[in-house]
Protein backbone atom coordinates (compact mmCIF):
# COMPACT_ATOMS: atom_id res chain seq x y z
CA UNK A 1 0.00 0.00 0.00
CA UNK A 2 1.55 3.27 -1.10
CA UNK A 3 -0.79 5.39 1.03
CA UNK A 4 0.54 6.52 4.37
CA UNK A 5 -2.96 7.36 5.55
CA UNK A 6 -5.19 4.70 7.10
CA UNK A 7 -8.47 6.31 6.16
CA UNK A 8 -11.42 3.97 5.72
CA UNK A 9 -11.34 4.60 2.00
CA UNK A 10 -7.60 5.14 1.43
CA UNK A 11 -6.95 1.93 -0.59
CA UNK A 12 -8.14 3.61 -3.78
CA UNK A 13 -5.72 6.54 -3.48
CA UNK A 14 -2.04 6.94 -4.30
CA UNK A 15 -1.34 9.89 -1.99
CA UNK A 16 -2.76 11.13 1.28
CA UNK A 17 -5.36 13.84 1.23
CA UNK A 18 -3.93 17.35 1.69
CA UNK A 19 -4.28 18.86 5.13
CA UNK A 20 -6.34 21.69 3.74
CA UNK A 21 -8.81 19.28 2.13
CA UNK A 22 -8.86 17.14 5.24
CA UNK A 23 -9.94 20.09 7.29
CA UNK A 24 -12.33 21.34 4.63
CA UNK A 25 -14.14 18.04 4.21
CA UNK A 26 -14.17 16.86 7.82
CA UNK A 27 -17.33 17.13 9.89
CA UNK A 28 -16.23 15.44 13.10
CA UNK A 29 -16.05 18.66 15.07
CA UNK A 30 -19.74 19.25 14.68
CA UNK A 31 -21.29 15.88 13.88
CA UNK A 32 -19.83 14.29 17.04
CA UNK A 33 -22.94 15.76 18.56
CA UNK A 34 -24.83 12.82 17.06
CA UNK A 35 -22.52 10.25 18.68
CA UNK A 36 -25.21 8.74 20.91
CA UNK A 37 -27.53 8.37 17.92
CA UNK A 38 -24.72 6.88 15.84
CA UNK A 39 -24.05 4.24 18.49
CA UNK A 40 -27.76 3.47 18.77
CA UNK A 41 -28.13 3.10 15.03
CA UNK A 42 -25.04 0.88 14.79
CA UNK A 43 -26.26 -1.36 17.55
CA UNK A 44 -29.63 -1.87 15.87
CA UNK A 45 -27.92 -2.53 12.54
CA UNK A 46 -25.50 -5.05 14.07
CA UNK A 47 -28.30 -6.84 15.91
CA UNK A 48 -30.19 -7.15 12.63
CA UNK A 49 -27.06 -8.42 10.81
CA UNK A 50 -26.65 -11.16 13.43
CA UNK A 51 -30.34 -12.10 13.40
CA UNK A 52 -30.19 -12.46 9.64
CA UNK A 53 -27.02 -14.56 9.83
CA UNK A 54 -25.02 -11.91 7.97
CA UNK A 55 -22.52 -11.67 10.85
CA UNK A 56 -21.96 -14.24 13.61
CA UNK A 57 -23.49 -14.03 17.05
CA UNK A 58 -19.97 -13.77 18.48
CA UNK A 59 -19.27 -10.75 16.30
CA UNK A 60 -22.47 -9.14 17.48
CA UNK A 61 -21.60 -9.77 21.13
CA UNK A 62 -18.21 -8.14 20.56
CA UNK A 63 -19.78 -5.18 18.75
CA UNK A 64 -22.31 -4.72 21.52
CA UNK A 65 -19.58 -4.73 24.15
CA UNK A 66 -17.33 -2.46 22.10
CA UNK A 67 -20.06 0.07 21.36
CA UNK A 68 -20.99 0.18 25.05
CA UNK A 69 -17.41 1.10 25.86
CA UNK A 70 -17.30 3.69 23.06
CA UNK A 71 -20.50 5.23 24.41
CA UNK A 72 -19.02 5.31 27.88
CA UNK A 73 -15.85 7.01 26.69
CA UNK A 74 -17.86 9.61 24.80
CA UNK A 75 -20.09 10.30 27.79
CA UNK A 76 -17.04 10.57 30.06
CA UNK A 77 -15.33 12.95 27.63
CA UNK A 78 -12.31 10.67 27.28
CA UNK A 79 -13.01 9.69 23.66
CA UNK A 80 -10.37 11.16 21.36
CA UNK A 81 -11.93 12.67 18.24
CA UNK A 82 -9.59 12.66 15.34
CA UNK A 83 -9.73 14.90 12.30
CA UNK A 84 -8.02 12.19 10.25
CA UNK A 85 -11.13 10.08 10.70
CA UNK A 86 -13.32 12.71 9.08
CA UNK A 87 -16.63 12.31 10.83
CA UNK A 88 -18.46 10.89 13.82
CA UNK A 89 -19.17 7.63 11.99
CA UNK A 90 -15.60 6.79 11.05
CA UNK A 91 -14.24 7.93 14.42
CA UNK A 92 -16.55 5.57 16.24
CA UNK A 93 -15.93 2.69 13.85
CA UNK A 94 -12.18 3.14 14.15
CA UNK A 95 -12.27 3.10 17.95
CA UNK A 96 -14.59 0.11 17.93
CA UNK A 97 -12.17 -1.78 15.71
CA UNK A 98 -9.26 -0.83 17.94
CA UNK A 99 -11.21 -2.27 20.86
CA UNK A 100 -12.62 -5.47 19.34
CA UNK A 101 -10.66 -6.19 16.17
CA UNK A 102 -12.19 -7.76 13.07
CA UNK A 103 -15.76 -7.78 14.40
CA UNK A 104 -15.60 -3.99 14.35
CA UNK A 105 -14.71 -4.08 10.68
CA UNK A 106 -17.81 -6.16 9.95
CA UNK A 107 -20.21 -3.57 11.38
CA UNK A 108 -20.38 -1.62 8.13
CA UNK A 109 -21.61 -4.65 6.16
CA UNK A 110 -24.70 -3.76 4.11
CA UNK A 111 -24.54 -0.14 5.19
CA UNK A 112 -23.12 3.14 3.93
CA UNK A 113 -22.37 6.37 5.72
CA UNK A 114 -25.09 7.82 3.53
CA UNK A 115 -27.91 5.86 5.14
CA UNK A 116 -26.09 5.92 8.47
CA UNK A 117 -25.90 9.71 8.66
CA UNK A 118 -29.49 10.12 7.46
CA UNK A 119 -30.56 7.79 10.29
CA UNK A 120 -28.48 9.63 12.88
CA UNK A 121 -29.94 13.02 11.93
CA UNK A 122 -33.48 11.69 12.10
CA UNK A 123 -32.88 10.12 15.52
CA UNK A 124 -31.32 13.33 16.75
CA UNK A 125 -34.08 15.51 15.36
CA UNK A 126 -36.79 13.28 16.78
CA UNK A 127 -35.32 13.72 20.28
CA UNK A 128 -34.96 17.44 19.69
CA UNK A 129 -38.59 17.80 18.61
CA UNK A 130 -39.67 16.03 21.80
CA UNK A 131 -37.57 18.39 23.89
CA UNK A 132 -39.00 21.41 22.09
CA UNK A 133 -42.53 20.14 22.53
CA UNK A 134 -41.98 20.02 26.29
CA UNK A 135 -40.45 23.49 26.33
CA UNK A 136 -43.32 24.95 24.29
CA UNK A 137 -45.76 23.42 26.78
CA UNK A 138 -43.75 24.91 29.67
CA UNK A 139 -43.94 28.36 28.13
CA UNK A 140 -47.67 27.96 27.52
CA UNK A 141 -48.16 27.03 31.18
CA UNK A 142 -46.07 30.00 32.30
CA UNK A 143 -48.13 32.38 30.16
CA UNK A 144 -51.36 30.85 31.47
CA UNK A 145 -50.32 31.68 35.03
CA UNK A 146 -49.87 35.35 34.18
CA UNK A 147 -53.04 35.34 32.06
CA UNK A 148 -55.00 33.96 35.01
CA UNK A 149 -53.77 36.70 37.34
CA UNK A 150 -54.75 39.28 34.74
CA UNK A 151 -57.90 37.73 33.29
CA UNK A 152 -59.76 40.95 34.13
CA UNK A 153 -56.98 43.55 33.90
CA UNK A 154 -57.95 46.08 31.19
CA UNK A 155 -55.40 47.30 28.70
CA UNK A 156 -55.75 49.00 25.35
CA UNK A 157 -55.97 46.65 22.41
CA UNK A 158 -54.19 48.20 19.46
CA UNK A 159 -54.58 48.23 15.73
CA UNK A 160 -51.96 50.17 13.77
CA UNK A 161 -50.42 50.76 17.22
CA UNK A 162 -53.33 53.14 17.88
CA UNK A 163 -55.68 52.50 20.79
CA UNK A 164 -58.53 50.45 19.33
CA UNK A 165 -60.70 48.71 21.93
CA UNK A 166 -60.25 47.54 25.50
CA UNK A 167 -58.99 44.00 25.98
CA UNK A 168 -57.74 42.24 29.06
CA UNK A 169 -54.06 41.53 29.52
CA UNK A 170 -54.97 37.89 30.09
CA UNK A 171 -56.75 37.77 26.74
CA UNK A 172 -53.74 39.31 25.05
CA UNK A 173 -51.42 36.66 26.51
CA UNK A 174 -53.78 33.88 25.46
CA UNK A 175 -53.21 34.95 21.86
CA UNK A 176 -49.59 33.82 22.26
CA UNK A 177 -50.71 30.59 23.91
CA UNK A 178 -52.74 29.87 20.75
CA UNK A 179 -49.72 30.57 18.55
CA UNK A 180 -47.58 28.22 20.60
CA UNK A 181 -50.21 25.50 20.32
CA UNK A 182 -49.98 25.71 16.53
CA UNK A 183 -46.20 25.59 16.81
CA UNK A 184 -46.47 22.34 18.74
CA UNK A 185 -48.88 20.96 16.15
CA UNK A 186 -46.46 21.82 13.38
CA UNK A 187 -43.59 20.06 15.14
CA UNK A 188 -45.80 17.03 15.83
CA UNK A 189 -46.71 16.87 12.16
CA UNK A 190 -43.10 17.30 11.08
CA UNK A 191 -42.09 14.52 13.51
CA UNK A 192 -44.16 12.00 11.53
CA UNK A 193 -41.98 12.53 8.48
CA UNK A 194 -38.78 12.70 10.52
CA UNK A 195 -39.62 9.40 12.17
CA UNK A 196 -38.89 7.13 9.20
CA UNK A 197 -35.92 4.83 8.78
CA UNK A 198 -33.43 5.45 5.95
CA UNK A 199 -31.04 2.66 7.03
CA UNK A 200 -30.97 -0.17 4.51
CA UNK A 201 -30.76 2.20 1.57
CA UNK A 202 -26.99 1.78 1.84
CA UNK A 203 -25.12 4.13 -0.50
CA UNK A 204 -28.08 4.70 -2.81
CA UNK A 205 -29.37 1.48 -4.36
CA UNK A 206 -29.93 -0.84 -1.40
CA UNK A 207 -27.72 -3.79 -0.54
CA UNK A 208 -27.10 -7.35 -1.72
CA UNK A 209 -27.40 -8.67 1.85
CA UNK A 210 -30.69 -10.13 3.13
CA UNK A 211 -31.38 -7.27 5.56
CA UNK A 212 -34.53 -6.80 7.64
CA UNK A 213 -35.37 -3.11 7.59
CA UNK A 214 -38.61 -3.53 9.54
CA UNK A 215 -36.68 -5.03 12.42
CA UNK A 216 -34.24 -2.11 12.50
CA UNK A 217 -37.14 0.35 12.33
CA UNK A 218 -38.77 -1.30 15.34
CA UNK A 219 -35.49 -1.39 17.26
CA UNK A 220 -35.02 2.34 16.74
CA UNK A 221 -38.63 3.33 17.29
CA UNK A 222 -39.24 4.52 13.73
CA UNK A 223 -42.88 4.52 12.66
CA UNK A 224 -42.13 3.65 9.06
CA UNK A 225 -39.39 3.08 6.51
CA UNK A 226 -38.18 5.44 3.80
CA UNK A 227 -39.20 3.22 0.94
CA UNK A 228 -37.12 4.40 -1.97
CA UNK A 229 -33.41 3.96 -1.35
CA UNK A 230 -32.38 6.94 -3.51
CA UNK A 231 -34.81 9.24 -1.72
CA UNK A 232 -33.90 7.83 1.70
CA UNK A 233 -30.27 8.91 1.49
CA UNK A 234 -30.64 12.16 -0.38
CA UNK A 235 -33.57 14.26 0.76
CA UNK A 236 -33.39 16.54 3.76
CA UNK A 237 -36.89 17.93 3.37
CA UNK A 238 -37.69 16.82 6.92
CA UNK A 239 -34.90 19.08 8.21
CA UNK A 240 -36.21 21.96 6.11
CA UNK A 241 -39.69 21.43 7.51
CA UNK A 242 -38.28 21.48 10.99
CA UNK A 243 -36.51 24.78 10.31
CA UNK A 244 -39.71 26.22 8.84
CA UNK A 245 -41.66 25.25 11.96
CA UNK A 246 -38.81 26.61 14.09
CA UNK A 247 -38.88 29.86 12.13
CA UNK A 248 -42.54 30.30 12.94
CA UNK A 249 -41.82 29.78 16.64
CA UNK A 250 -39.27 32.57 16.35
CA UNK A 251 -41.75 34.75 14.46
CA UNK A 252 -44.13 34.34 17.39
CA UNK A 253 -41.48 34.94 20.02
CA UNK A 254 -40.18 37.97 18.15
CA UNK A 255 -43.67 39.46 18.13
CA UNK A 256 -43.99 38.84 21.85
CA UNK A 257 -40.50 40.29 22.35
CA UNK A 258 -41.41 43.41 20.43
CA UNK A 259 -44.48 43.89 22.59
CA UNK A 260 -42.55 43.37 25.82
CA UNK A 261 -40.03 45.97 24.64
CA UNK A 262 -42.75 48.46 23.72
CA UNK A 263 -44.67 47.83 26.92
CA UNK A 264 -41.56 48.28 29.02
CA UNK A 265 -40.61 51.53 27.33
CA UNK A 266 -41.46 54.58 29.44
CA UNK A 267 -43.73 55.65 26.53
CA UNK A 268 -45.96 52.71 27.27
CA UNK A 269 -44.96 51.88 30.81
CA UNK A 270 -47.37 48.95 30.87
CA UNK A 271 -45.01 46.38 32.35
CA UNK A 272 -41.72 45.87 34.02
CA UNK A 273 -39.47 42.84 33.68
CA UNK A 274 -37.60 41.34 36.60
CA UNK A 275 -34.10 42.78 36.98
CA UNK A 276 -32.48 39.42 36.38
CA UNK A 277 -33.76 39.45 32.80
CA UNK A 278 -32.52 42.94 32.05
CA UNK A 279 -29.13 44.53 31.68
CA UNK A 280 -27.75 47.99 32.32
CA UNK A 281 -25.77 50.43 30.23
CA UNK A 282 -22.02 50.94 30.63
CA UNK A 283 -22.44 54.68 30.18
CA UNK A 284 -25.98 55.63 31.20
CA UNK A 285 -26.43 54.79 34.88
CA UNK A 286 -30.23 55.03 34.77
CA UNK A 287 -30.74 52.41 32.06
CA UNK A 288 -32.54 49.10 32.46
CA UNK A 289 -32.74 47.44 29.07
CA UNK A 290 -34.96 44.54 27.99
CA UNK A 291 -31.98 42.75 26.43
CA UNK A 292 -33.50 39.28 26.56
CA UNK A 293 -36.51 40.06 24.36
CA UNK A 294 -34.34 42.23 22.11
CA UNK A 295 -31.89 39.40 21.60
CA UNK A 296 -34.71 36.92 20.98
CA UNK A 297 -36.09 39.29 18.35
CA UNK A 298 -32.62 39.43 16.81
CA UNK A 299 -32.05 35.68 16.99
CA UNK A 300 -35.09 35.09 14.81
CA UNK A 301 -32.79 36.26 11.97
CA UNK A 302 -30.34 33.39 12.31
CA UNK A 303 -33.15 30.82 12.42
CA UNK A 304 -34.76 32.22 9.24
CA UNK A 305 -31.27 32.24 7.73
CA UNK A 306 -30.83 28.55 8.49
CA UNK A 307 -34.14 27.78 6.80
CA UNK A 308 -33.00 29.67 3.72
CA UNK A 309 -29.61 27.97 3.93
CA UNK A 310 -31.12 24.49 3.94
CA UNK A 311 -33.51 25.27 1.11
CA UNK A 312 -30.59 26.50 -0.94
CA UNK A 313 -28.51 23.47 0.04
CA UNK A 314 -31.17 21.12 -1.29
CA UNK A 315 -32.18 23.04 -4.37
CA UNK A 316 -30.97 21.57 -7.64
CA UNK A 317 -29.08 18.68 -5.98
CA UNK A 318 -29.18 15.69 -8.31
CA UNK A 319 -30.04 12.29 -6.83
CA UNK A 320 -28.78 10.70 -4.78
CA UNK A 321 -26.51 11.74 -1.91
CA UNK A 322 -23.88 14.45 -2.42
CA UNK A 323 -21.28 15.87 -0.09
CA UNK A 324 -23.35 19.06 -0.03
CA UNK A 325 -25.59 17.38 2.50
CA UNK A 326 -22.89 17.42 5.14
CA UNK A 327 -23.78 21.10 5.42
CA UNK A 328 -27.22 20.23 6.80
CA UNK A 329 -26.08 19.72 10.37
CA UNK A 330 -24.76 23.01 11.66
CA UNK A 331 -27.86 24.99 10.66
CA UNK A 332 -30.03 22.31 12.19
CA UNK A 333 -28.08 22.22 15.44
CA UNK A 334 -27.98 25.98 15.73
CA UNK A 335 -31.70 26.25 15.02
CA UNK A 336 -32.45 23.75 17.78
CA UNK A 337 -30.05 25.40 20.24
CA UNK A 338 -31.52 28.82 19.58
CA UNK A 339 -35.05 27.56 20.13
CA UNK A 340 -34.22 25.59 23.25
CA UNK A 341 -32.47 28.56 24.86
CA UNK A 342 -35.09 31.08 23.80
CA UNK A 343 -38.04 28.99 24.97
CA UNK A 344 -36.35 28.26 28.30
CA UNK A 345 -35.57 31.87 28.98
CA UNK A 346 -39.07 33.01 28.04
CA UNK A 347 -40.68 30.44 30.34
CA UNK A 348 -38.43 31.67 33.14
CA UNK A 349 -39.06 35.33 32.36
CA UNK A 350 -42.86 35.19 32.04
CA UNK A 351 -43.70 34.87 35.76
CA UNK A 352 -41.63 38.02 36.38
CA UNK A 353 -43.75 40.22 34.12
CA UNK A 354 -44.95 42.94 36.43
CA UNK A 355 -48.15 44.49 35.10
CA UNK A 356 -48.73 48.21 35.68
CA UNK A 357 -52.50 48.22 35.56
CA UNK A 358 -52.78 51.94 36.31
CA UNK A 359 -50.70 52.88 33.26
CA UNK A 360 -52.75 50.52 31.10
CA UNK A 361 -55.99 52.09 32.36
CA UNK A 362 -54.64 55.61 31.79
CA UNK A 363 -53.71 54.76 28.19
CA UNK A 364 -57.19 53.37 27.62
CA UNK A 365 -58.72 56.65 28.72
CA UNK A 366 -56.78 58.56 26.12
CA UNK A 367 -57.84 56.63 23.07
CA UNK A 368 -61.67 56.71 22.85
CA UNK A 369 -61.41 52.94 23.21
CA UNK A 370 -65.16 52.52 23.76
CA UNK A 371 -66.25 54.39 20.62
CA UNK A 372 -67.22 51.12 18.92
CA UNK A 373 -69.33 50.26 21.96
CA UNK A 374 -71.26 53.49 21.50
CA UNK A 375 -71.82 52.71 17.81
CA UNK A 376 -73.04 49.20 18.75
CA UNK A 377 -75.38 50.80 21.33
CA UNK A 378 -76.97 52.95 18.62
CA UNK A 379 -77.32 49.98 16.29
CA UNK A 380 -79.15 48.11 19.04
CA UNK A 381 -81.56 51.06 19.10
CA UNK A 382 -82.26 50.69 15.40
CA UNK A 383 -79.74 52.96 13.72
CA UNK A 384 -77.97 51.38 10.70
CA UNK A 385 -74.30 50.70 11.57
CA UNK A 386 -72.88 53.14 9.00
CA UNK A 387 -75.01 55.99 10.43
CA UNK A 388 -74.04 55.00 13.97
CA UNK A 389 -70.37 55.04 12.96
CA UNK A 390 -70.79 58.55 11.58
CA UNK A 391 -72.62 59.86 14.67
CA UNK A 392 -69.96 58.48 17.02
CA UNK A 393 -67.15 59.85 14.86
CA UNK A 394 -68.66 63.30 15.28
CA UNK A 395 -68.93 62.79 19.04
CA UNK A 396 -65.25 61.74 19.18
CA UNK A 397 -64.30 64.89 17.26
CA UNK A 398 -66.22 67.02 19.77
CA UNK A 399 -64.60 65.26 22.75
CA UNK A 400 -61.19 65.69 21.17
CA UNK A 401 -61.76 69.42 20.70
CA UNK A 402 -62.75 69.72 24.34
CA UNK A 403 -59.86 67.48 25.46
CA UNK A 404 -62.10 65.03 27.29
CA UNK A 405 -63.27 61.42 27.11
CA UNK A 406 -66.56 60.42 25.49
CA UNK A 407 -67.98 59.58 28.93
CA UNK A 408 -67.14 63.10 30.09
CA UNK A 409 -69.41 64.75 27.50
CA UNK A 410 -72.72 65.76 29.10
CA UNK A 411 -75.70 63.59 28.16
CA UNK A 412 -77.36 66.50 26.35
CA UNK A 413 -74.32 66.99 24.18
CA UNK A 414 -74.10 63.26 23.42
CA UNK A 415 -77.79 63.36 22.46
CA UNK A 416 -77.02 66.08 19.92
CA UNK A 417 -75.24 63.42 17.88
CA UNK A 418 -78.15 61.03 18.11
CA UNK A 419 -81.50 61.34 19.86
CA UNK A 420 -81.38 57.59 20.43
CA UNK A 421 -78.84 58.09 23.21
CA UNK A 422 -80.25 57.65 26.70
CA UNK A 423 -78.87 57.96 30.22
CA UNK A 424 -77.85 54.26 30.17
CA UNK A 425 -75.16 55.17 27.60
CA UNK A 426 -72.58 55.65 30.34
CA UNK A 427 -72.61 51.91 31.15
CA UNK A 428 -71.64 51.23 27.56
CA UNK A 429 -68.90 53.85 27.58
CA UNK A 430 -67.14 52.31 30.58
CA UNK A 431 -64.16 50.04 30.05
CA UNK A 432 -65.57 47.37 32.34
CA UNK A 433 -68.85 47.44 30.38
CA UNK A 434 -67.04 47.22 27.08
CA UNK A 435 -65.01 44.21 28.22
CA UNK A 436 -67.93 42.37 29.79
CA UNK A 437 -70.03 42.85 26.66
CA UNK A 438 -67.66 40.80 24.49
CA UNK A 439 -69.02 37.69 26.07
CA UNK A 440 -68.71 34.90 23.53
CA UNK A 441 -66.23 32.17 22.73
CA UNK A 442 -62.93 33.84 21.90
CA UNK A 443 -64.04 37.24 23.22
CA UNK A 444 -62.17 39.35 25.74
CA UNK A 445 -64.84 39.36 28.51
CA UNK A 446 -63.07 38.37 31.74
CA UNK A 447 -65.34 35.36 32.26
CA UNK A 448 -64.53 34.16 28.73
CA UNK A 449 -60.82 34.59 29.41
CA UNK A 450 -61.20 32.55 32.60
CA UNK A 451 -63.12 29.86 30.74
CA UNK A 452 -60.42 29.75 28.05
CA UNK A 453 -57.75 29.36 30.72
CA UNK A 454 -59.70 26.49 32.27
CA UNK A 455 -59.90 24.78 28.87
CA UNK A 456 -56.16 25.28 28.37
CA UNK A 457 -55.40 23.84 31.77
CA UNK A 458 -57.41 20.71 30.96
CA UNK A 459 -55.55 20.30 27.64
CA UNK A 460 -52.09 21.03 28.98
CA UNK A 461 -52.63 19.00 32.12
CA UNK A 462 -52.75 15.86 29.99
CA UNK A 463 -49.33 16.62 28.45
N1 LIG B 1 -19.92 13.11 7.04
C1 LIG B 1 -20.83 12.80 6.00
C2 LIG B 1 -22.10 13.66 6.22
O1 LIG B 1 -22.12 14.38 7.16
C3 LIG B 1 -21.16 11.37 5.98
C4 LIG B 1 -21.75 10.95 4.68
C5 LIG B 1 -20.75 10.35 3.78
N2 LIG B 1 -21.17 10.57 2.48
C6 LIG B 1 -20.37 11.10 1.52
N3 LIG B 1 -20.94 11.46 0.42
N4 LIG B 1 -19.10 11.24 1.72
O2 LIG B 1 -23.01 13.64 5.47
Short mmCIF file of C-alpha atoms and ligand atoms in Angstrom, two decimals, residues 27 31 87 89 113-114 117 323 326 329, ligand 1:
data_model
loop_
_atom_site.label_atom_id
_atom_site.label_comp_id
_atom_site.label_asym_id
_atom_site.label_seq_id
_atom_site.Cartn_x
_atom_site.Cartn_y
_atom_site.Cartn_z
CA UNK A 27 -17.33 17.13 9.89
CA UNK A 31 -21.29 15.88 13.88
CA UNK A 87 -16.63 12.31 10.83
CA UNK A 89 -19.17 7.63 11.99
CA UNK A 113 -22.37 6.37 5.72
CA UNK A 114 -25.09 7.82 3.53
CA UNK A 117 -25.90 9.71 8.66
CA UNK A 323 -21.28 15.87 -0.09
CA UNK A 326 -22.89 17.42 5.14
CA UNK A 329 -26.08 19.72 10.37
N1 LIG B 1 -19.92 13.11 7.04
C1 LIG B 1 -20.83 12.80 6.00
C2 LIG B 1 -22.10 13.66 6.22
O1 LIG B 1 -22.12 14.38 7.16
C3 LIG B 1 -21.16 11.37 5.98
C4 LIG B 1 -21.75 10.95 4.68
C5 LIG B 1 -20.75 10.35 3.78
N2 LIG B 1 -21.17 10.57 2.48
C6 LIG B 1 -20.37 11.10 1.52
N3 LIG B 1 -20.94 11.46 0.42
N4 LIG B 1 -19.10 11.24 1.72
O2 LIG B 1 -23.01 13.64 5.47
#
